[in-house]
Structures are given as C-alpha cells and as structure tokens.
Amino acid sequence: MKKTIFFVIVLILTMGSTNAFATEKAVKSDTEILAVPMSGNKVMEDEVINMNERLEEIRDMEKSELSAKDKKVLKKELKKKNKGLGTIYIGGATLVLLIILIAILV
C-alpha cells in the first residue's frame, strides 16, 4: 500500500513539473532557422567547384615523375582539403535502430 502511494505521488510530481519547464519561445522565420545563410551558398558552390577541379588535376598528374618533396606537398594539400569536409559518424546501435525504424515505418 505504501509503495503504490509513493509511486502515485512521484507520478503526480513528475507530471506537474513538465508545465514548469514549458515556456513559449518566439517563432523564428525560415531564414533564421537555416544553418547556412542563403547569401553564402554561391560562395560555397564556387569553392566546391574549385576544389573538385584541383582534385581532378592532382588525380590526372603523372606522380611517378614528381620528386619526394613535391609528393609531400600534394599529400599535405589533400589532407588539408579532406579535413575541411564534414563527416558523420553513426554508431552500431544507432545504425541498428535506424534500420529497425525504417523497417517498421515502411
């Protein structure tokens, strides 16, 4: 009996606290929600095009004729460009959950 009363009191207290944390926030417009500003997209597209052209140049080079120093410079340049790329790491458990959710929803 004491256990059930305790659980009921805890349940009431936890349900009542949700209203205390709920505050109204100002609704943001679509431009404020965007992570990347619309004006910066053209600059980023140009950078991506330039980066792809440079990578194609490096890929098409005859690297056997280059000296060791030149190869190091190219390698450092490629590493620097790869660091700038964004990557997403998904853990095993997250991947399993995503697969299960997709299987359930489809």
PDB file of N, CA and C in Angstrom:
ATOM      1  N   MET A   1       0.825  -1.181   0.000  1.00  0.00           N
ATOM      2  CA  MET A   1       0.000   0.000   0.000  1.00  0.00           C
ATOM      3  C   MET A   1       0.878   1.258   0.000  1.00  0.00           C
ATOM      4  N   LYS A   2       1.920   1.254   0.839  1.00  0.00           N
ATOM      5  CA  LYS A   2       2.802   2.411   0.909  1.00  0.00           C
ATOM      6  C   LYS A   2       3.546   2.601  -0.413  1.00  0.00           C
ATOM      7  N   LYS A   3       3.879   1.467  -1.058  1.00  0.00           N
ATOM      8  CA  LYS A   3       4.601   1.536  -2.310  1.00  0.00           C
ATOM      9  C   LYS A   3       3.754   2.185  -3.402  1.00  0.00           C
ATOM     10  N   THR A   4       2.500   1.800  -3.484  1.00  0.00           N
ATOM     11  CA  THR A   4       1.637   2.367  -4.524  1.00  0.00           C
ATOM     12  C   THR A   4       1.380   3.852  -4.286  1.00  0.00           C
ATOM     13  N   ILE A   5       1.213   4.236  -3.033  1.00  0.00           N
ATOM     14  CA  ILE A   5       1.011   5.656  -2.727  1.00  0.00           C
ATOM     15  C   ILE A   5       2.259   6.450  -3.105  1.00  0.00           C
ATOM     16  N   PHE A   6       3.426   5.884  -2.812  1.00  0.00           N
ATOM     17  CA  PHE A   6       4.681   6.539  -3.162  1.00  0.00           C
ATOM     18  C   PHE A   6       4.782   6.731  -4.678  1.00  0.00           C
ATOM     19  N   PHE A   7       4.473   5.684  -5.453  1.00  0.00           N
ATOM     20  CA  PHE A   7       4.547   5.777  -6.910  1.00  0.00           C
ATOM     21  C   PHE A   7       3.531   6.764  -7.465  1.00  0.00           C
ATOM     22  N   VAL A   8       2.353   6.821  -6.876  1.00  0.00           N
ATOM     23  CA  VAL A   8       1.342   7.777  -7.327  1.00  0.00           C
ATOM     24  C   VAL A   8       1.809   9.206  -7.067  1.00  0.00           C
ATOM     25  N   ILE A   9       2.392   9.448  -5.907  1.00  0.00           N
ATOM     26  CA  ILE A   9       2.890  10.789  -5.580  1.00  0.00           C
ATOM     27  C   ILE A   9       4.025  11.178  -6.524  1.00  0.00           C
ATOM     28  N   VAL A  10       4.941  10.248  -6.767  1.00  0.00           N
ATOM     29  CA  VAL A  10       6.047  10.523  -7.688  1.00  0.00           C
ATOM     30  C   VAL A  10       5.506  10.807  -9.086  1.00  0.00           C
ATOM     31  N   LEU A  11       4.524  10.047  -9.525  1.00  0.00           N
ATOM     32  CA  LEU A  11       3.925  10.247 -10.839  1.00  0.00           C
ATOM     33  C   LEU A  11       3.275  11.623 -10.945  1.00  0.00           C
ATOM     34  N   ILE A  12       2.552  12.017  -9.922  1.00  0.00           N
ATOM     35  CA  ILE A  12       1.895  13.325  -9.924  1.00  0.00           C
ATOM     36  C   ILE A  12       2.926  14.450  -9.955  1.00  0.00           C
ATOM     37  N   LEU A  13       3.984  14.296  -9.180  1.00  0.00           N
ATOM     38  CA  LEU A  13       5.012  15.335  -9.147  1.00  0.00           C
ATOM     39  C   LEU A  13       5.751  15.447 -10.480  1.00  0.00           C
ATOM     40  N   THR A  14       6.038  14.326 -11.110  1.00  0.00           N
ATOM     41  CA  THR A  14       6.747  14.388 -12.392  1.00  0.00           C
ATOM     42  C   THR A  14       5.858  14.936 -13.492  1.00  0.00           C
ATOM     43  N   MET A  15       4.589  14.612 -13.474  1.00  0.00           N
ATOM     44  CA  MET A  15       3.680  15.137 -14.495  1.00  0.00           C
ATOM     45  C   MET A  15       3.447  16.631 -14.302  1.00  0.00           C
ATOM     46  N   GLY A  16       3.449  17.091 -13.097  1.00  0.00           N
ATOM     47  CA  GLY A  16       3.228  18.509 -12.829  1.00  0.00           C
ATOM     48  C   GLY A  16       4.421  19.373 -13.164  1.00  0.00           C
ATOM     49  N   SER A  17       5.614  18.805 -13.170  1.00  0.00           N
ATOM     50  CA  SER A  17       6.812  19.606 -13.421  1.00  0.00           C
ATOM     51  C   SER A  17       7.001  19.916 -14.894  1.00  0.00           C
ATOM     52  N   THR A  18       6.344  19.198 -15.780  1.00  0.00           N
ATOM     53  CA  THR A  18       6.528  19.471 -17.207  1.00  0.00           C
ATOM     54  C   THR A  18       5.998  20.844 -17.580  1.00  0.00           C
ATOM     55  N   ASN A  19       4.942  21.302 -16.933  1.00  0.00           N
ATOM     56  CA  ASN A  19       4.414  22.626 -17.234  1.00  0.00           C
ATOM     57  C   ASN A  19       5.353  23.725 -16.766  1.00  0.00           C
ATOM     58  N   ALA A  20       6.118  23.467 -15.744  1.00  0.00           N
ATOM     59  CA  ALA A  20       7.045  24.475 -15.238  1.00  0.00           C
ATOM     60  C   ALA A  20       8.168  24.731 -16.229  1.00  0.00           C
ATOM     61  N   PHE A  21       8.568  23.709 -16.986  1.00  0.00           N
ATOM     62  CA  PHE A  21       9.659  23.859 -17.932  1.00  0.00           C
ATOM     63  C   PHE A  21       9.187  24.294 -19.310  1.00  0.00           C
ATOM     64  N   ALA A  22       7.912  24.253 -19.562  1.00  0.00           N
ATOM     65  CA  ALA A  22       7.382  24.625 -20.865  1.00  0.00           C
ATOM     66  C   ALA A  22       7.226  26.135 -20.933  1.00  0.00           C
ATOM     67  N   THR A  23       8.060  26.757 -21.727  1.00  0.00           N
ATOM     68  CA  THR A  23       7.957  28.200 -21.932  1.00  0.00           C
ATOM     69  C   THR A  23       7.748  28.452 -23.412  1.00  0.00           C
ATOM     70  N   GLU A  24       7.049  29.497 -23.725  1.00  0.00           N
ATOM     71  CA  GLU A  24       6.819  29.826 -25.122  1.00  0.00           C
ATOM     72  C   GLU A  24       8.029  30.568 -25.661  1.00  0.00           C
ATOM     73  N   LYS A  25       8.462  30.135 -26.818  1.00  0.00           N
ATOM     74  CA  LYS A  25       9.590  30.784 -27.467  1.00  0.00           C
ATOM     75  C   LYS A  25       9.083  31.469 -28.726  1.00  0.00           C
ATOM     76  N   ALA A  26       9.793  32.490 -29.129  1.00  0.00           N
ATOM     77  CA  ALA A  26       9.406  33.206 -30.337  1.00  0.00           C
ATOM     78  C   ALA A  26       9.620  32.303 -31.546  1.00  0.00           C
ATOM     79  N   VAL A  27       8.686  32.336 -32.462  1.00  0.00           N
ATOM     80  CA  VAL A  27       8.786  31.530 -33.674  1.00  0.00           C
ATOM     81  C   VAL A  27       9.761  32.222 -34.618  1.00  0.00           C
ATOM     82  N   LYS A  28      10.728  31.449 -35.100  1.00  0.00           N
ATOM     83  CA  LYS A  28      11.732  32.015 -35.991  1.00  0.00           C
ATOM     84  C   LYS A  28      11.295  31.834 -37.441  1.00  0.00           C
ATOM     85  N   SER A  29      11.708  32.759 -38.268  1.00  0.00           N
ATOM     86  CA  SER A  29      11.392  32.637 -39.683  1.00  0.00           C
ATOM     87  C   SER A  29      12.313  31.598 -40.316  1.00  0.00           C
ATOM     88  N   ASP A  30      12.019  31.232 -41.569  1.00  0.00           N
ATOM     89  CA  ASP A  30      12.806  30.210 -42.253  1.00  0.00           C
ATOM     90  C   ASP A  30      14.256  30.632 -42.436  1.00  0.00           C
ATOM     91  N   THR A  31      14.500  31.902 -42.664  1.00  0.00           N
ATOM     92  CA  THR A  31      15.876  32.343 -42.879  1.00  0.00           C
ATOM     93  C   THR A  31      16.693  32.271 -41.604  1.00  0.00           C
ATOM     94  N   GLU A  32      16.062  32.430 -40.457  1.00  0.00           N
ATOM     95  CA  GLU A  32      16.789  32.325 -39.193  1.00  0.00           C
ATOM     96  C   GLU A  32      17.064  30.874 -38.830  1.00  0.00           C
ATOM     97  N   ILE A  33      16.232  29.965 -39.293  1.00  0.00           N
ATOM     98  CA  ILE A  33      16.387  28.555 -38.963  1.00  0.00           C
ATOM     99  C   ILE A  33      17.523  27.925 -39.761  1.00  0.00           C
ATOM    100  N   LEU A  34      17.782  28.407 -40.965  1.00  0.00           N
ATOM    101  CA  LEU A  34      18.797  27.819 -41.823  1.00  0.00           C
ATOM    102  C   LEU A  34      20.172  27.895 -41.176  1.00  0.00           C
ATOM    103  N   ALA A  35      20.903  26.794 -41.249  1.00  0.00           N
ATOM    104  CA  ALA A  35      22.243  26.754 -40.672  1.00  0.00           C
ATOM    105  C   ALA A  35      23.220  27.554 -41.528  1.00  0.00           C
ATOM    106  N   VAL A  36      23.035  27.503 -42.842  1.00  0.00           N
ATOM    107  CA  VAL A  36      23.903  28.220 -43.761  1.00  0.00           C
ATOM    108  C   VAL A  36      23.087  29.346 -44.375  1.00  0.00           C
ATOM    109  N   PRO A  37      23.551  30.567 -44.277  1.00  0.00           N
ATOM    110  CA  PRO A  37      22.787  31.665 -44.853  1.00  0.00           C
ATOM    111  C   PRO A  37      22.646  31.514 -46.359  1.00  0.00           C
ATOM    112  N   MET A  38      21.549  31.991 -46.888  1.00  0.00           N
ATOM    113  CA  MET A  38      21.274  31.871 -48.317  1.00  0.00           C
ATOM    114  C   MET A  38      22.319  32.603 -49.149  1.00  0.00           C
ATOM    115  N   SER A  39      22.816  33.723 -48.682  1.00  0.00           N
ATOM    116  CA  SER A  39      23.774  34.507 -49.448  1.00  0.00           C
ATOM    117  C   SER A  39      25.121  33.794 -49.566  1.00  0.00           C
ATOM    118  N   GLY A  40      25.460  32.932 -48.634  1.00  0.00           N
ATOM    119  CA  GLY A  40      26.741  32.245 -48.650  1.00  0.00           C
ATOM    120  C   GLY A  40      26.768  31.022 -49.540  1.00  0.00           C
ATOM    121  N   ASN A  41      25.628  30.596 -50.061  1.00  0.00           N
ATOM    122  CA  ASN A  41      25.579  29.380 -50.869  1.00  0.00           C
ATOM    123  C   ASN A  41      26.373  29.520 -52.159  1.00  0.00           C
ATOM    124  N   LYS A  42      26.318  30.660 -52.814  1.00  0.00           N
ATOM    125  CA  LYS A  42      27.034  30.847 -54.072  1.00  0.00           C
ATOM    126  C   LYS A  42      28.534  30.759 -53.843  1.00  0.00           C
ATOM    127  N   VAL A  43      29.014  31.337 -52.767  1.00  0.00           N
ATOM    128  CA  VAL A  43      30.439  31.280 -52.447  1.00  0.00           C
ATOM    129  C   VAL A  43      30.847  29.839 -52.182  1.00  0.00           C
ATOM    130  N   MET A  44      30.023  29.122 -51.446  1.00  0.00           N
ATOM    131  CA  MET A  44      30.352  27.735 -51.137  1.00  0.00           C
ATOM    132  C   MET A  44      30.341  26.880 -52.397  1.00  0.00           C
ATOM    133  N   GLU A  45      29.403  27.137 -53.315  1.00  0.00           N
ATOM    134  CA  GLU A  45      29.360  26.383 -54.562  1.00  0.00           C
ATOM    135  C   GLU A  45      30.623  26.623 -55.374  1.00  0.00           C
ATOM    136  N   ASP A  46      31.077  27.877 -55.420  1.00  0.00           N
ATOM    137  CA  ASP A  46      32.306  28.194 -56.146  1.00  0.00           C
ATOM    138  C   ASP A  46      33.507  27.493 -55.522  1.00  0.00           C
ATOM    139  N   GLU A  47      33.566  27.460 -54.197  1.00  0.00           N
ATOM    140  CA  GLU A  47      34.666  26.780 -53.515  1.00  0.00           C
ATOM    141  C   GLU A  47      34.656  25.287 -53.815  1.00  0.00           C
ATOM    142  N   VAL A  48      33.479  24.692 -53.840  1.00  0.00           N
ATOM    143  CA  VAL A  48      33.370  23.262 -54.121  1.00  0.00           C
ATOM    144  C   VAL A  48      33.805  22.970 -55.550  1.00  0.00           C
ATOM    145  N   ILE A  49      33.392  23.814 -56.484  1.00  0.00           N
ATOM    146  CA  ILE A  49      33.786  23.617 -57.881  1.00  0.00           C
ATOM    147  C   ILE A  49      35.301  23.732 -58.022  1.00  0.00           C
ATOM    148  N   ASN A  50      35.896  24.756 -57.390  1.00  0.00           N
ATOM    149  CA  ASN A  50      37.353  24.927 -57.453  1.00  0.00           C
ATOM    150  C   ASN A  50      38.074  23.743 -56.818  1.00  0.00           C
ATOM    151  N   MET A  51      37.549  23.255 -55.692  1.00  0.00           N
ATOM    152  CA  MET A  51      38.175  22.127 -55.015  1.00  0.00           C
ATOM    153  C   MET A  51      38.108  20.873 -55.886  1.00  0.00           C
ATOM    154  N   ASN A  52      36.965  20.643 -56.529  1.00  0.00           N
ATOM    155  CA  ASN A  52      36.829  19.471 -57.395  1.00  0.00           C
ATOM    156  C   ASN A  52      37.764  19.554 -58.593  1.00  0.00           C
ATOM    157  N   GLU A  53      37.893  20.754 -59.174  1.00  0.00           N
ATOM    158  CA  GLU A  53      38.814  20.922 -60.301  1.00  0.00           C
ATOM    159  C   GLU A  53      40.252  20.634 -59.875  1.00  0.00           C
ATOM    160  N   ARG A  54      40.633  21.125 -58.707  1.00  0.00           N
ATOM    161  CA  ARG A  54      42.001  20.898 -58.215  1.00  0.00           C
ATOM    162  C   ARG A  54      42.235  19.414 -57.939  1.00  0.00           C
ATOM    163  N   LEU A  55      41.238  18.739 -57.377  1.00  0.00           N
ATOM    164  CA  LEU A  55      41.382  17.307 -57.116  1.00  0.00           C
ATOM    165  C   LEU A  55      41.518  16.523 -58.416  1.00  0.00           C
ATOM    166  N   GLU A  56      40.784  16.934 -59.457  1.00  0.00           N
ATOM    167  CA  GLU A  56      40.910  16.275 -60.759  1.00  0.00           C
ATOM    168  C   GLU A  56      42.307  16.495 -61.338  1.00  0.00           C
ATOM    169  N   GLU A  57      42.838  17.714 -61.180  1.00  0.00           N
ATOM    170  CA  GLU A  57      44.196  17.997 -61.650  1.00  0.00           C
ATOM    171  C   GLU A  57      45.205  17.091 -60.955  1.00  0.00           C
ATOM    172  N   ILE A  58      45.082  16.965 -59.656  1.00  0.00           N
ATOM    173  CA  ILE A  58      46.014  16.132 -58.891  1.00  0.00           C
ATOM    174  C   ILE A  58      45.871  14.673 -59.301  1.00  0.00           C
ATOM    175  N   ARG A  59      44.643  14.227 -59.502  1.00  0.00           N
ATOM    176  CA  ARG A  59      44.408  12.838 -59.884  1.00  0.00           C
ATOM    177  C   ARG A  59      44.991  12.535 -61.268  1.00  0.00           C
ATOM    178  N   ASP A  60      44.925  13.514 -62.190  1.00  0.00           N
ATOM    179  CA  ASP A  60      45.406  13.300 -63.552  1.00  0.00           C
ATOM    180  C   ASP A  60      46.915  13.486 -63.691  1.00  0.00           C
ATOM    181  N   MET A  61      47.578  13.982 -62.646  1.00  0.00           N
ATOM    182  CA  MET A  61      49.024  14.203 -62.703  1.00  0.00           C
ATOM    183  C   MET A  61      49.777  12.881 -62.824  1.00  0.00           C
ATOM    184  N   GLU A  62      50.934  12.955 -63.456  1.00  0.00           N
ATOM    185  CA  GLU A  62      51.836  11.809 -63.503  1.00  0.00           C
ATOM    186  C   GLU A  62      52.728  11.904 -62.267  1.00  0.00           C
ATOM    187  N   LYS A  63      52.372  11.166 -61.246  1.00  0.00           N
ATOM    188  CA  LYS A  63      53.041  11.301 -59.953  1.00  0.00           C
ATOM    189  C   LYS A  63      54.397  10.595 -59.902  1.00  0.00           C
ATOM    190  N   SER A  64      54.639   9.695 -60.826  1.00  0.00           N
ATOM    191  CA  SER A  64      55.916   8.980 -60.802  1.00  0.00           C
ATOM    192  C   SER A  64      57.074   9.908 -61.170  1.00  0.00           C
ATOM    193  N   GLU A  65      56.785  10.985 -61.892  1.00  0.00           N
ATOM    194  CA  GLU A  65      57.831  11.921 -62.288  1.00  0.00           C
ATOM    195  C   GLU A  65      58.106  12.978 -61.218  1.00  0.00           C
ATOM    196  N   LEU A  66      57.270  13.071 -60.215  1.00  0.00           N
ATOM    197  CA  LEU A  66      57.435  14.088 -59.174  1.00  0.00           C
ATOM    198  C   LEU A  66      58.513  13.683 -58.176  1.00  0.00           C
ATOM    199  N   SER A  67      59.140  14.690 -57.591  1.00  0.00           N
ATOM    200  CA  SER A  67      60.131  14.417 -56.552  1.00  0.00           C
ATOM    201  C   SER A  67      59.404  14.096 -55.246  1.00  0.00           C
ATOM    202  N   ALA A  68      60.152  13.617 -54.279  1.00  0.00           N
ATOM    203  CA  ALA A  68      59.564  13.257 -52.983  1.00  0.00           C
ATOM    204  C   ALA A  68      58.997  14.495 -52.289  1.00  0.00           C
ATOM    205  N   LYS A  69      59.681  15.622 -52.458  1.00  0.00           N
ATOM    206  CA  LYS A  69      59.216  16.860 -51.833  1.00  0.00           C
ATOM    207  C   LYS A  69      57.874  17.297 -52.429  1.00  0.00           C
ATOM    208  N   ASP A  70      57.758  17.204 -53.760  1.00  0.00           N
ATOM    209  CA  ASP A  70      56.502  17.579 -54.412  1.00  0.00           C
ATOM    210  C   ASP A  70      55.363  16.640 -54.013  1.00  0.00           C
ATOM    211  N   LYS A  71      55.684  15.367 -53.869  1.00  0.00           N
ATOM    212  CA  LYS A  71      54.661  14.408 -53.441  1.00  0.00           C
ATOM    213  C   LYS A  71      54.168  14.727 -52.038  1.00  0.00           C
ATOM    214  N   LYS A  72      55.102  15.138 -51.160  1.00  0.00           N
ATOM    215  CA  LYS A  72      54.717  15.511 -49.795  1.00  0.00           C
ATOM    216  C   LYS A  72      53.795  16.723 -49.804  1.00  0.00           C
ATOM    217  N   VAL A  73      54.120  17.691 -50.653  1.00  0.00           N
ATOM    218  CA  VAL A  73      53.298  18.903 -50.741  1.00  0.00           C
ATOM    219  C   VAL A  73      51.890  18.543 -51.208  1.00  0.00           C
ATOM    220  N   LEU A  74      51.795  17.692 -52.222  1.00  0.00           N
ATOM    221  CA  LEU A  74      50.478  17.267 -52.709  1.00  0.00           C
ATOM    222  C   LEU A  74      49.709  16.503 -51.637  1.00  0.00           C
ATOM    223  N   LYS A  75      50.422  15.651 -50.917  1.00  0.00           N
ATOM    224  CA  LYS A  75      49.774  14.868 -49.866  1.00  0.00           C
ATOM    225  C   LYS A  75      49.239  15.777 -48.764  1.00  0.00           C
ATOM    226  N   LYS A  76      50.030  16.781 -48.367  1.00  0.00           N
ATOM    227  CA  LYS A  76      49.580  17.726 -47.339  1.00  0.00           C
ATOM    228  C   LYS A  76      48.370  18.521 -47.821  1.00  0.00           C
ATOM    229  N   GLU A  77      48.398  18.908 -49.092  1.00  0.00           N
ATOM    230  CA  GLU A  77      47.267  19.662 -49.648  1.00  0.00           C
ATOM    231  C   GLU A  77      45.988  18.826 -49.628  1.00  0.00           C
ATOM    232  N   LEU A  78      46.099  17.565 -50.008  1.00  0.00           N
ATOM    233  CA  LEU A  78      44.926  16.690 -50.000  1.00  0.00           C
ATOM    234  C   LEU A  78      44.420  16.438 -48.585  1.00  0.00           C
ATOM    235  N   LYS A  79      45.344  16.284 -47.633  1.00  0.00           N
ATOM    236  CA  LYS A  79      44.925  16.090 -46.240  1.00  0.00           C
ATOM    237  C   LYS A  79      44.192  17.313 -45.717  1.00  0.00           C
ATOM    238  N   LYS A  80      44.694  18.510 -46.065  1.00  0.00           N
ATOM    239  CA  LYS A  80      44.053  19.736 -45.602  1.00  0.00           C
ATOM    240  C   LYS A  80      42.644  19.861 -46.191  1.00  0.00           C
ATOM    241  N   LYS A  81      42.489  19.488 -47.445  1.00  0.00           N
ATOM    242  CA  LYS A  81      41.165  19.561 -48.073  1.00  0.00           C
ATOM    243  C   LYS A  81      40.222  18.525 -47.474  1.00  0.00           C
ATOM    244  N   ASN A  82      40.734  17.353 -47.143  1.00  0.00           N
ATOM    245  CA  ASN A  82      39.889  16.316 -46.553  1.00  0.00           C
ATOM    246  C   ASN A  82      39.456  16.673 -45.144  1.00  0.00           C
ATOM    247  N   LYS A  83      40.287  17.426 -44.411  1.00  0.00           N
ATOM    248  CA  LYS A  83      39.895  17.845 -43.062  1.00  0.00           C
ATOM    249  C   LYS A  83      38.721  18.806 -43.109  1.00  0.00           C
ATOM    250  N   GLY A  84      38.620  19.588 -44.160  1.00  0.00           N
ATOM    251  CA  GLY A  84      37.538  20.556 -44.289  1.00  0.00           C
ATOM    252  C   GLY A  84      36.194  19.914 -44.590  1.00  0.00           C
ATOM    253  N   LEU A  85      36.204  18.689 -45.069  1.00  0.00           N
ATOM    254  CA  LEU A  85      34.948  18.020 -45.401  1.00  0.00           C
ATOM    255  C   LEU A  85      34.257  17.556 -44.133  1.00  0.00           C
ATOM    256  N   GLY A  86      32.965  17.686 -44.098  1.00  0.00           N
ATOM    257  CA  GLY A  86      32.196  17.241 -42.938  1.00  0.00           C
ATOM    258  C   GLY A  86      31.901  15.754 -43.029  1.00  0.00           C
ATOM    259  N   THR A  87      32.038  15.064 -41.926  1.00  0.00           N
ATOM    260  CA  THR A  87      31.715  13.643 -41.896  1.00  0.00           C
ATOM    261  C   THR A  87      30.746  13.378 -40.765  1.00  0.00           C
ATOM    262  N   ILE A  88      29.969  12.344 -40.952  1.00  0.00           N
ATOM    263  CA  ILE A  88      29.003  11.947 -39.937  1.00  0.00           C
ATOM    264  C   ILE A  88      29.346  10.525 -39.517  1.00  0.00           C
ATOM    265  N   TYR A  89      29.537  10.336 -38.222  1.00  0.00           N
ATOM    266  CA  TYR A  89      29.820   9.019 -37.692  1.00  0.00           C
ATOM    267  C   TYR A  89      28.560   8.474 -37.041  1.00  0.00           C
ATOM    268  N   ILE A  90      28.165   7.270 -37.446  1.00  0.00           N
ATOM    269  CA  ILE A  90      26.985   6.631 -36.873  1.00  0.00           C
ATOM    270  C   ILE A  90      27.455   5.372 -36.161  1.00  0.00           C
ATOM    271  N   GLY A  91      27.129   5.275 -34.889  1.00  0.00           N
ATOM    272  CA  GLY A  91      27.497   4.106 -34.114  1.00  0.00           C
ATOM    273  C   GLY A  91      26.678   2.890 -34.514  1.00  0.00           C
ATOM    274  N   GLY A  92      27.118   1.736 -34.073  1.00  0.00           N
ATOM    275  CA  GLY A  92      26.444   0.487 -34.416  1.00  0.00           C
ATOM    276  C   GLY A  92      25.023   0.417 -33.898  1.00  0.00           C
ATOM    277  N   ALA A  93      24.823   0.809 -32.645  1.00  0.00           N
ATOM    278  CA  ALA A  93      23.478   0.752 -32.061  1.00  0.00           C
ATOM    279  C   ALA A  93      22.543   1.726 -32.771  1.00  0.00           C
ATOM    280  N   THR A  94      23.046   2.891 -33.117  1.00  0.00           N
ATOM    281  CA  THR A  94      22.230   3.868 -33.833  1.00  0.00           C
ATOM    282  C   THR A  94      21.853   3.343 -35.207  1.00  0.00           C
ATOM    283  N   LEU A  95      22.789   2.696 -35.863  1.00  0.00           N
ATOM    284  CA  LEU A  95      22.513   2.129 -37.176  1.00  0.00           C
ATOM    285  C   LEU A  95      21.446   1.050 -37.094  1.00  0.00           C
ATOM    286  N   VAL A  96      21.535   0.192 -36.091  1.00  0.00           N
ATOM    287  CA  VAL A  96      20.529  -0.857 -35.909  1.00  0.00           C
ATOM    288  C   VAL A  96      19.162  -0.235 -35.648  1.00  0.00           C
ATOM    289  N   LEU A  97      19.112   0.797 -34.799  1.00  0.00           N
ATOM    290  CA  LEU A  97      17.839   1.470 -34.521  1.00  0.00           C
ATOM    291  C   LEU A  97      17.256   2.107 -35.776  1.00  0.00           C
ATOM    292  N   LEU A  98      18.097   2.725 -36.592  1.00  0.00           N
ATOM    293  CA  LEU A  98      17.609   3.323 -37.828  1.00  0.00           C
ATOM    294  C   LEU A  98      17.040   2.270 -38.766  1.00  0.00           C
ATOM    295  N   ILE A  99      17.712   1.146 -38.877  1.00  0.00           N
ATOM    296  CA  ILE A  99      17.225   0.072 -39.748  1.00  0.00           C
ATOM    297  C   ILE A  99      15.897  -0.460 -39.244  1.00  0.00           C
ATOM    298  N   ILE A 100      15.779  -0.650 -37.936  1.00  0.00           N
ATOM    299  CA  ILE A 100      14.519  -1.140 -37.364  1.00  0.00           C
ATOM    300  C   ILE A 100      13.402  -0.133 -37.597  1.00  0.00           C
ATOM    301  N   LEU A 101      13.678   1.154 -37.377  1.00  0.00           N
ATOM    302  CA  LEU A 101      12.657   2.182 -37.601  1.00  0.00           C
ATOM    303  C   LEU A 101      12.216   2.229 -39.057  1.00  0.00           C
ATOM    304  N   ILE A 102      13.159   2.130 -39.960  1.00  0.00           N
ATOM    305  CA  ILE A 102      12.808   2.133 -41.379  1.00  0.00           C
ATOM    306  C   ILE A 102      11.971   0.914 -41.720  1.00  0.00           C
ATOM    307  N   ALA A 103      12.343  -0.243 -41.169  1.00  0.00           N
ATOM    308  CA  ALA A 103      11.582  -1.466 -41.439  1.00  0.00           C
ATOM    309  C   ALA A 103      10.166  -1.366 -40.887  1.00  0.00           C
ATOM    310  N   ILE A 104      10.011  -0.755 -39.724  1.00  0.00           N
ATOM    311  CA  ILE A 104       8.683  -0.632 -39.117  1.00  0.00           C
ATOM    312  C   ILE A 104       7.828   0.369 -39.885  1.00  0.00           C
ATOM    313  N   LEU A 105       8.411   1.492 -40.256  1.00  0.00           N
ATOM    314  CA  LEU A 105       7.644   2.554 -40.900  1.00  0.00           C
ATOM    315  C   LEU A 105       7.330   2.273 -42.363  1.00  0.00           C
ATOM    316  N   VAL A 106       8.092   1.420 -42.987  1.00  0.00           N
ATOM    317  CA  VAL A 106       7.832   1.117 -44.406  1.00  0.00           C
ATOM    318  C   VAL A 106       6.974  -0.064 -44.509  1.00  0.00           C
TER     319      VAL A 106
END
